[in-house]
Short mmCIF file of C-alpha atoms in Angstrom, two decimals:
data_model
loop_
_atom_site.label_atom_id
_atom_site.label_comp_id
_atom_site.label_asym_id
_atom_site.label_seq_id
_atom_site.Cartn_x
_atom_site.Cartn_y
_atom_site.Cartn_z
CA UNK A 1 94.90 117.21 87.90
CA UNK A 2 94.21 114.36 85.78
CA UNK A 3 97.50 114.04 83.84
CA UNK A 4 99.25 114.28 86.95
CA UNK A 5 97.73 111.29 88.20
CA UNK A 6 98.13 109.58 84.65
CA UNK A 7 101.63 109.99 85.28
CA UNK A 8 101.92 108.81 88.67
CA UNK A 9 100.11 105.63 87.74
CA UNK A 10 102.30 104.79 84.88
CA UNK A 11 105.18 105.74 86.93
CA UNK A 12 103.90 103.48 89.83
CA UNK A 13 103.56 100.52 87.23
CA UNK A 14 106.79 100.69 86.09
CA UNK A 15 108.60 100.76 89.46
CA UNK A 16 106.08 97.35 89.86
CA UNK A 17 106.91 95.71 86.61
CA UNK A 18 111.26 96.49 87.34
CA UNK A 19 110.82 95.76 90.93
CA UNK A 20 109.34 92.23 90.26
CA UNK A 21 111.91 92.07 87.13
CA UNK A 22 114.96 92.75 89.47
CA UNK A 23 113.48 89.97 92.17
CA UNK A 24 113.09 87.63 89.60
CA UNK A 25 116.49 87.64 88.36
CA UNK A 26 118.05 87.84 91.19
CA UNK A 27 116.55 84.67 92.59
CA UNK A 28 114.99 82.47 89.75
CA UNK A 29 116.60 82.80 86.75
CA UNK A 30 117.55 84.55 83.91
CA UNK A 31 119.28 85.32 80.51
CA UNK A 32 122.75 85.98 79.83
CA UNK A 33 125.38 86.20 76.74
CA UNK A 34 128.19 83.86 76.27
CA UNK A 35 131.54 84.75 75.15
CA UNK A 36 134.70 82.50 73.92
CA UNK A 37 135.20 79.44 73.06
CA UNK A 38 135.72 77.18 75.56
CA UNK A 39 132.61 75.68 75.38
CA UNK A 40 132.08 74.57 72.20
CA UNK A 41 130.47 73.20 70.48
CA UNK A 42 127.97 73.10 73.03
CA UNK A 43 128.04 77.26 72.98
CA UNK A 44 129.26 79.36 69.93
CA UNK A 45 130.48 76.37 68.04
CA UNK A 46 132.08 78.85 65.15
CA UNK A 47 134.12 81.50 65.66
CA UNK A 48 133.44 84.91 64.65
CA UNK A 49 129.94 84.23 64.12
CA UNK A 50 128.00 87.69 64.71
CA UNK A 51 125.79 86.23 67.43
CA UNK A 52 126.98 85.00 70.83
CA UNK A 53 124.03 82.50 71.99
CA UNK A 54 122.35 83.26 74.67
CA UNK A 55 121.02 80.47 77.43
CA UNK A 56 119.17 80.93 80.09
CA UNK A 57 120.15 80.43 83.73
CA UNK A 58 118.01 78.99 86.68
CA UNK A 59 118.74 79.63 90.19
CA UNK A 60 116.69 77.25 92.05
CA UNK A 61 119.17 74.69 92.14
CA UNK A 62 120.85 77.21 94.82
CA UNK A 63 118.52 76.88 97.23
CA UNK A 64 119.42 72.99 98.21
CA UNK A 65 122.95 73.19 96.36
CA UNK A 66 121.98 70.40 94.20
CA UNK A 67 124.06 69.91 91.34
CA UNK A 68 125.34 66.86 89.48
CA UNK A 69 128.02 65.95 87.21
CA UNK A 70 127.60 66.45 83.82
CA UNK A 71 125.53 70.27 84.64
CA UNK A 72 126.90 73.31 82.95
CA UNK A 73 127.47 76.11 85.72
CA UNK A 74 127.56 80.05 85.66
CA UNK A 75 130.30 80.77 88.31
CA UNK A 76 132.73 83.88 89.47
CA UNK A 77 136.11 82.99 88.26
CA UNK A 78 138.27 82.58 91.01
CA UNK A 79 141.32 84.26 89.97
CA UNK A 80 139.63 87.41 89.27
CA UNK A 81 136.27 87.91 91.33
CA UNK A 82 135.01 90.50 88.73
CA UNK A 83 134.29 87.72 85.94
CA UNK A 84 132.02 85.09 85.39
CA UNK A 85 132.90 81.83 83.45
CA UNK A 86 130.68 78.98 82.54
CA UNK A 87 132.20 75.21 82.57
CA UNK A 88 130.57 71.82 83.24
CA UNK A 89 131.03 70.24 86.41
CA UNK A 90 132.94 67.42 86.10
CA UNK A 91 133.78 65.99 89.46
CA UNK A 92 131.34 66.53 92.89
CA UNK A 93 133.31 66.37 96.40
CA UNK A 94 134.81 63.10 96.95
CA UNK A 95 135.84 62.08 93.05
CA UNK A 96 139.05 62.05 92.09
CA UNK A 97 140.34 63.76 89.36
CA UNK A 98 143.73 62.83 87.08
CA UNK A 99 145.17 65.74 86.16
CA UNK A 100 149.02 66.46 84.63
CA UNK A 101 150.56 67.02 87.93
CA UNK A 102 149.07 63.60 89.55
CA UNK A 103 145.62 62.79 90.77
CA UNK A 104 143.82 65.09 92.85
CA UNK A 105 140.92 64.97 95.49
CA UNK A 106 138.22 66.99 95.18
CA UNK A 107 137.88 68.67 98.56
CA UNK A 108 134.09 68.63 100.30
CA UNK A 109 132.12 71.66 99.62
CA UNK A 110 134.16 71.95 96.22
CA UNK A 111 133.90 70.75 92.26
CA UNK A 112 135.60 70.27 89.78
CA UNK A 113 134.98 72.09 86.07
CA UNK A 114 136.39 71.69 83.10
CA UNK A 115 135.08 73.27 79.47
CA UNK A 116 133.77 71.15 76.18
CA UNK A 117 136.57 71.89 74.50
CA UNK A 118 139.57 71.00 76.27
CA UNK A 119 142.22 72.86 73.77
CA UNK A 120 141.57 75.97 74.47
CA UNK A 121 139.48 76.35 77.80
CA UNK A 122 140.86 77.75 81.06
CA UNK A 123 139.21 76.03 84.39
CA UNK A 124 140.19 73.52 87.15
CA UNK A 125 143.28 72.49 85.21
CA UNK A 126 144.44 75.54 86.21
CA UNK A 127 142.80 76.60 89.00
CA UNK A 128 142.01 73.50 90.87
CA UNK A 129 138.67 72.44 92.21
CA UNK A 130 136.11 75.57 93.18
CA UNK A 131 134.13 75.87 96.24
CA UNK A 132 130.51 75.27 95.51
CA UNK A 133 129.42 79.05 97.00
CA UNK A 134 131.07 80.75 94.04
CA UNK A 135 128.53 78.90 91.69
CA UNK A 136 125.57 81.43 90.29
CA UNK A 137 123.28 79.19 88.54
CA UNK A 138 122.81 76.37 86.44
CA UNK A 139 122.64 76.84 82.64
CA UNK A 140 119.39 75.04 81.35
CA UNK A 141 118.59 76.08 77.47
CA UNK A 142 119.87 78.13 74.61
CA UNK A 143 117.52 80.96 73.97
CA UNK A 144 118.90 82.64 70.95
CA UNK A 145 119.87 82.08 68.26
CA UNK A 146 116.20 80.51 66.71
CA UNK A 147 118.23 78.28 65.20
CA UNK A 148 119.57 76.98 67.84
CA UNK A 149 117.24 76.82 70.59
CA UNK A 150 117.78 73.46 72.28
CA UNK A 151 117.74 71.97 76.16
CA UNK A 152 121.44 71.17 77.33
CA UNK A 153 122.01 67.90 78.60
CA UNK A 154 123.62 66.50 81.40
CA UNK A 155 126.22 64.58 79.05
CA UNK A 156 129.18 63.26 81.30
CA UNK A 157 132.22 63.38 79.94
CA UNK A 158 134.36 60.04 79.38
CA UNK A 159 138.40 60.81 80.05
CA UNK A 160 139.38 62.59 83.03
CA UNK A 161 137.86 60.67 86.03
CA UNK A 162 140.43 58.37 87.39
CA UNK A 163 138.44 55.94 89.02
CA UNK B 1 82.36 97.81 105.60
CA UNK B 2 85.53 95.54 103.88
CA UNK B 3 85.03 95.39 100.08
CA UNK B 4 86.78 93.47 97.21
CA UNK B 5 88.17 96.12 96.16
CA UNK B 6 89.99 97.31 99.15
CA UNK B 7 90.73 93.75 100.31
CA UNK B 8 92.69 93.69 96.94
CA UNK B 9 94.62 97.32 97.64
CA UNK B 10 95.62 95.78 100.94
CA UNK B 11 97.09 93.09 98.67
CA UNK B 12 98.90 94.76 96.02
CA UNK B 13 100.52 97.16 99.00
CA UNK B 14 101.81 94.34 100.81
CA UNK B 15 102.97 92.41 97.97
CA UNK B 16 104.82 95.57 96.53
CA UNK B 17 106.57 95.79 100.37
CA UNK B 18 107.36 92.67 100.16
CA UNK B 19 109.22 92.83 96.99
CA UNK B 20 111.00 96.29 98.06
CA UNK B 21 111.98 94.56 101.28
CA UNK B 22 113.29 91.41 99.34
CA UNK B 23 115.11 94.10 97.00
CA UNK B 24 116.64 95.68 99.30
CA UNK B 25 117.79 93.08 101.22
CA UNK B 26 119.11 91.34 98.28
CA UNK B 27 121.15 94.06 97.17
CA UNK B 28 121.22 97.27 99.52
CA UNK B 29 121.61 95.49 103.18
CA UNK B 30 120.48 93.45 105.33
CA UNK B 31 120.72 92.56 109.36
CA UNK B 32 121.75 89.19 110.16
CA UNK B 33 122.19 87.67 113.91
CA UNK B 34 125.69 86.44 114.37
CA UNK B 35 126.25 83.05 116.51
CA UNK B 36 129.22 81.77 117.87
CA UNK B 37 132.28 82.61 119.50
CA UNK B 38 135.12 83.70 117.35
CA UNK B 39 134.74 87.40 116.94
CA UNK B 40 134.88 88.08 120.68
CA UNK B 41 135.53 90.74 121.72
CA UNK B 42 134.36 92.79 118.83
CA UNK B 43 130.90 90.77 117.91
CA UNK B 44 129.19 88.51 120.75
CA UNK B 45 131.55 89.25 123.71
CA UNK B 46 129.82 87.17 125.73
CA UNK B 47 128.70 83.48 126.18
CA UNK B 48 125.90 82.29 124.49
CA UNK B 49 123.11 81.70 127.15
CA UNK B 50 119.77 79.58 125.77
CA UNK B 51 117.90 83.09 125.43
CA UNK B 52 120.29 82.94 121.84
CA UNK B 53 118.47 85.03 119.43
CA UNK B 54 117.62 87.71 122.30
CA UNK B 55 121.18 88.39 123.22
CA UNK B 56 123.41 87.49 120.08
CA UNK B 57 124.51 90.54 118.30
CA UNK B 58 122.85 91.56 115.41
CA UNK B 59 125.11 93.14 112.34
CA UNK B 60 124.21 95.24 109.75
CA UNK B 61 125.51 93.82 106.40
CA UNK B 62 125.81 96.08 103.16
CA UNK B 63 126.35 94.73 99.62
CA UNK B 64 126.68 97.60 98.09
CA UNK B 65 130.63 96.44 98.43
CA UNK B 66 130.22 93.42 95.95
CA UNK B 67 129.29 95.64 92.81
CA UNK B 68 133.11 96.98 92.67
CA UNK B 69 134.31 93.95 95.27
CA UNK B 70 137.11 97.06 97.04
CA UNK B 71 137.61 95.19 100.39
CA UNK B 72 140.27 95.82 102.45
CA UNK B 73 142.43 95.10 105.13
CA UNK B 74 140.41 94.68 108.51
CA UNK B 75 137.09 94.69 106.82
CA UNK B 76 134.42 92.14 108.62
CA UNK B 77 133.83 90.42 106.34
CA UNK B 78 130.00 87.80 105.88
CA UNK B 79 131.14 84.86 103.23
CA UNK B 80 130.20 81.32 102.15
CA UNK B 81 131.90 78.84 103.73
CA UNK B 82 134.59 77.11 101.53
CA UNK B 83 133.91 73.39 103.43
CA UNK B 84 129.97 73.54 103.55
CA UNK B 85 128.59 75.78 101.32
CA UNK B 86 125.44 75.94 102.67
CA UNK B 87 126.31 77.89 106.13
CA UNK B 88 127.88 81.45 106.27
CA UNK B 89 130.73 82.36 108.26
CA UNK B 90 131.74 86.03 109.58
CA UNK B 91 135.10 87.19 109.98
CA UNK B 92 137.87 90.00 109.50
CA UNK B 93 139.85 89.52 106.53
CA UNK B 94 143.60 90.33 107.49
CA UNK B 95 145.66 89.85 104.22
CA UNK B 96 144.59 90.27 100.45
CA UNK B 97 146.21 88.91 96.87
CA UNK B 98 149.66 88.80 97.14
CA UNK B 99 150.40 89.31 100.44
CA UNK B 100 152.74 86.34 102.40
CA UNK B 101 151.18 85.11 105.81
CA UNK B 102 153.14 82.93 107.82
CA UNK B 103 151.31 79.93 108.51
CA UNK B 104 151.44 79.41 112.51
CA UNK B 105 153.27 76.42 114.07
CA UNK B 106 156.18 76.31 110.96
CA UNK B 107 158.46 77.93 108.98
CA UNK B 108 156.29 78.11 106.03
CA UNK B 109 155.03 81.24 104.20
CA UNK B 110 152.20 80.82 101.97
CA UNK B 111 151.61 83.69 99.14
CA UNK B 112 147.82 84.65 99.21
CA UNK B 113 147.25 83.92 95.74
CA UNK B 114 145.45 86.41 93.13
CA UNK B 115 141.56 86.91 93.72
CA UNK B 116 141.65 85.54 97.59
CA UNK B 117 142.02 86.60 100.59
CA UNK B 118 143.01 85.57 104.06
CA UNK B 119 140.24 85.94 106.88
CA UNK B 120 140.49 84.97 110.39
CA UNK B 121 138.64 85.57 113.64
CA UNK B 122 139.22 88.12 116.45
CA UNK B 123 139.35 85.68 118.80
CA UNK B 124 141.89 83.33 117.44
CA UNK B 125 141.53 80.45 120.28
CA UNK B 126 137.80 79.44 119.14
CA UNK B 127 137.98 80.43 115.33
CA UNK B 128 137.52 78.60 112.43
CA UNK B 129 138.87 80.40 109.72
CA UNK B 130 141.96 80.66 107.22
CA UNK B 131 144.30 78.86 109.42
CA UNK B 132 142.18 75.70 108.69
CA UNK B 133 140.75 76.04 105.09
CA UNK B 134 143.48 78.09 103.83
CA UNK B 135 142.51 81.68 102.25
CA UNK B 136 138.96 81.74 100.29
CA UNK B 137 138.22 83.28 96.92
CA UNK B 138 136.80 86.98 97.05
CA UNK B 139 133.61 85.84 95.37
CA UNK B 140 132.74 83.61 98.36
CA UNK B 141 131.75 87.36 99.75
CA UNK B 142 128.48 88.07 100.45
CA UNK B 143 128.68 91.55 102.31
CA UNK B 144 130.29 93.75 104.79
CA UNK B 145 129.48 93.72 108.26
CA UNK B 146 129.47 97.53 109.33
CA UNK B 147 127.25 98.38 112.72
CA UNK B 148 126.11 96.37 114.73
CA UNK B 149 122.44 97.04 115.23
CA UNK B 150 120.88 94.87 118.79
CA UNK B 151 120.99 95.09 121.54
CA UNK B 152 121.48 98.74 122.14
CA UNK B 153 123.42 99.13 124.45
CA UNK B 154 125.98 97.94 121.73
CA UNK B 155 124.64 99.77 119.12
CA UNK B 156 127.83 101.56 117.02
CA UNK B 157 130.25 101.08 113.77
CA UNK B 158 132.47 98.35 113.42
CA UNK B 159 136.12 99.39 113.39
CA UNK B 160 137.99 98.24 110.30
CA UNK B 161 141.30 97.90 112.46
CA UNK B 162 144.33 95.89 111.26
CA UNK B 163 145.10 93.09 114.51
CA UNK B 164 147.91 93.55 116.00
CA UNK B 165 149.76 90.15 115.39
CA UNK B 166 148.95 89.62 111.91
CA UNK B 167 150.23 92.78 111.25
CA UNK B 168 153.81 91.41 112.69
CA UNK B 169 153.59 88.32 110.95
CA UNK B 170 153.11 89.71 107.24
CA UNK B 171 156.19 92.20 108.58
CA UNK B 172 158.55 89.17 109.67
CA UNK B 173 157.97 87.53 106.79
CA UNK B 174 158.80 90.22 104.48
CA UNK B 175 162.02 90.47 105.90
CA UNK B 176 162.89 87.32 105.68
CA UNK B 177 162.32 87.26 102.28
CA UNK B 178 164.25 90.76 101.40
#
């Protein structure tokens, strides 16, 4: 009957519309919350503040693997493969990195990531340099709040590379 | 007679396939050749000849694994390599967090620490794996290998089987630590 085929079709365009939705994210980009602190005050710069910001996330930049210091990265934490953390990368393959127990080499195919605010941020201090295939995208802009809505930059930080 | 309007159906079909096939492949399964060597006997028993993609096994690989990430011992295992991010590697992972291996050639045991694991090859002799780039973090995984799918003649599950030497290593070293 008619309705029947009213239904299909709207069924058939939603199936489209999350189909193309689910591709998309998967592969190009998209938007995610951030939690904690350990990026401020590039992300949540006050605490309990009722809105985490929200930034969104590109994936193109995993097709060639080309990242650079100074990018802010959306990767599984390596301690515990169920979470995701965002740092910026501070060292690429190659640098080396002075740390408290000496200076270290970042190994090829890793980097090294440390968060904005060193006090209380948990990342290759601890857990050493992080092989580049656990990265999941690069963080580009800050989508929400309004207020904040901003590009991030590629700001490379001063202390921490030895030479 | 081929109209607009049907040269446009043709269109939207094959675009919504494609998309369904990327979809599924993404996140469902997928079947990926393997090359090399260092699963023998178990995946690519034989030498390589130049036909390559005609006579190279061909694995099916299923992600629905990495929503909950439970792998376990003697799973196959399809990951990014630690060294070179930009190839995959397949192998069998024999030890998980906080098991000891005993790293060959000396008296050392290494713990696997918490969110790795330790993979190596079937074929030990021609296998790049753990032994070299020490173990890898679980979210290198990409999927689980668990038929193989080409040529037929071939054509069965994968055994998640626990190899018989690792199995005496981890054993040794417990004791040697009790």
């Amino acid at each position: 009957m008619g309705t029947q085929n009213m239904i299909l079709n709207v069924f058939k365009k939603y199936i489209g519309i999350g189909l193309v939705g689910i591709t998309v994210t998967d592969r190009y980009g998209g938007v995610c919350p951030i939690r904690g602190s350990s990026m401020s005050p590039t992300f949540n710069p006050s605490l309990g503040s009722f809105t985490d910001d929200y930034v969104f996330l590109e994936k193109f930049c995993l097709d060639k693997y080309r990242f650079a210091h100074g990018d802010v990265v959306i990767f599984s934490d390596p301690t515990n493969y169920k979470e995701r953390c965002v740092k910026r990368i501070v060292a690429m393959e190659g640098d080396y990195i002075s740390n408290v127990s000496g200076v270290v080499k970042v190994p090829e195919g890793h980097c090294w990531v440390e968060g904005d605010n060193s006090a209380s941020s948990f990342d290759s201090r601890s857990f050493g340099p992080i092989p580049l295939g656990l990265i999941h995208g690069r963080v580009t802009h800050i989508v929400w709040p309004p207020q904040r809505i901003k590009k991030i930059d590629r700001k490379v930080p001063q202390e921490g590379l030895a030479f | 007679m081929v109209t607009p309007s049907f040269l446009w159906n043709v269109c939207k079909s094959s675009f919504t396939f494609g998309l369904i096939g990327l979809t599924i492949s993404d996140r469902f399964a997928s079947i990926v050749p393997v090359r090399g060597l260092s699963m023998s006997p178990t995946l690519n028993p034989h030498e390589s000849t130049s036909l390559g993609l005609f006579t190279d096994d061909h694995v099916l690989v299923e992600k629905r694994c990495l929503t909950n990430y439970k792998f376990s011992h003697g799973d196959v295992v399809v990951f990014c390599s630690p060294s070179s991010y930009k190839e995959k590697h397949i192998k069998r992972i024999t030890a998980m967090a906080g098991d000891w291996i005993s790293v060959p050639y000396s008296y050392d045991a290494v713990k696997i620490p918490e969110g790795h694991c330790w993979v190596e090859g079937d074929n030990p002799t021609n296998s790049l794996d753990s032994r070299s780039f020490g173990p890898i973090p679980v979210g290198l995984i990409r999927g689980r290998v668990t038929h193989i799918m080409w040529p037929p003649q071939r054509v069965g599950k994968v055994d998640t089987r626990f190899p018989k030497d690792g199995e005496c290593l981890v054993c040794y070293c417990i004791i040697i630590f009790l």
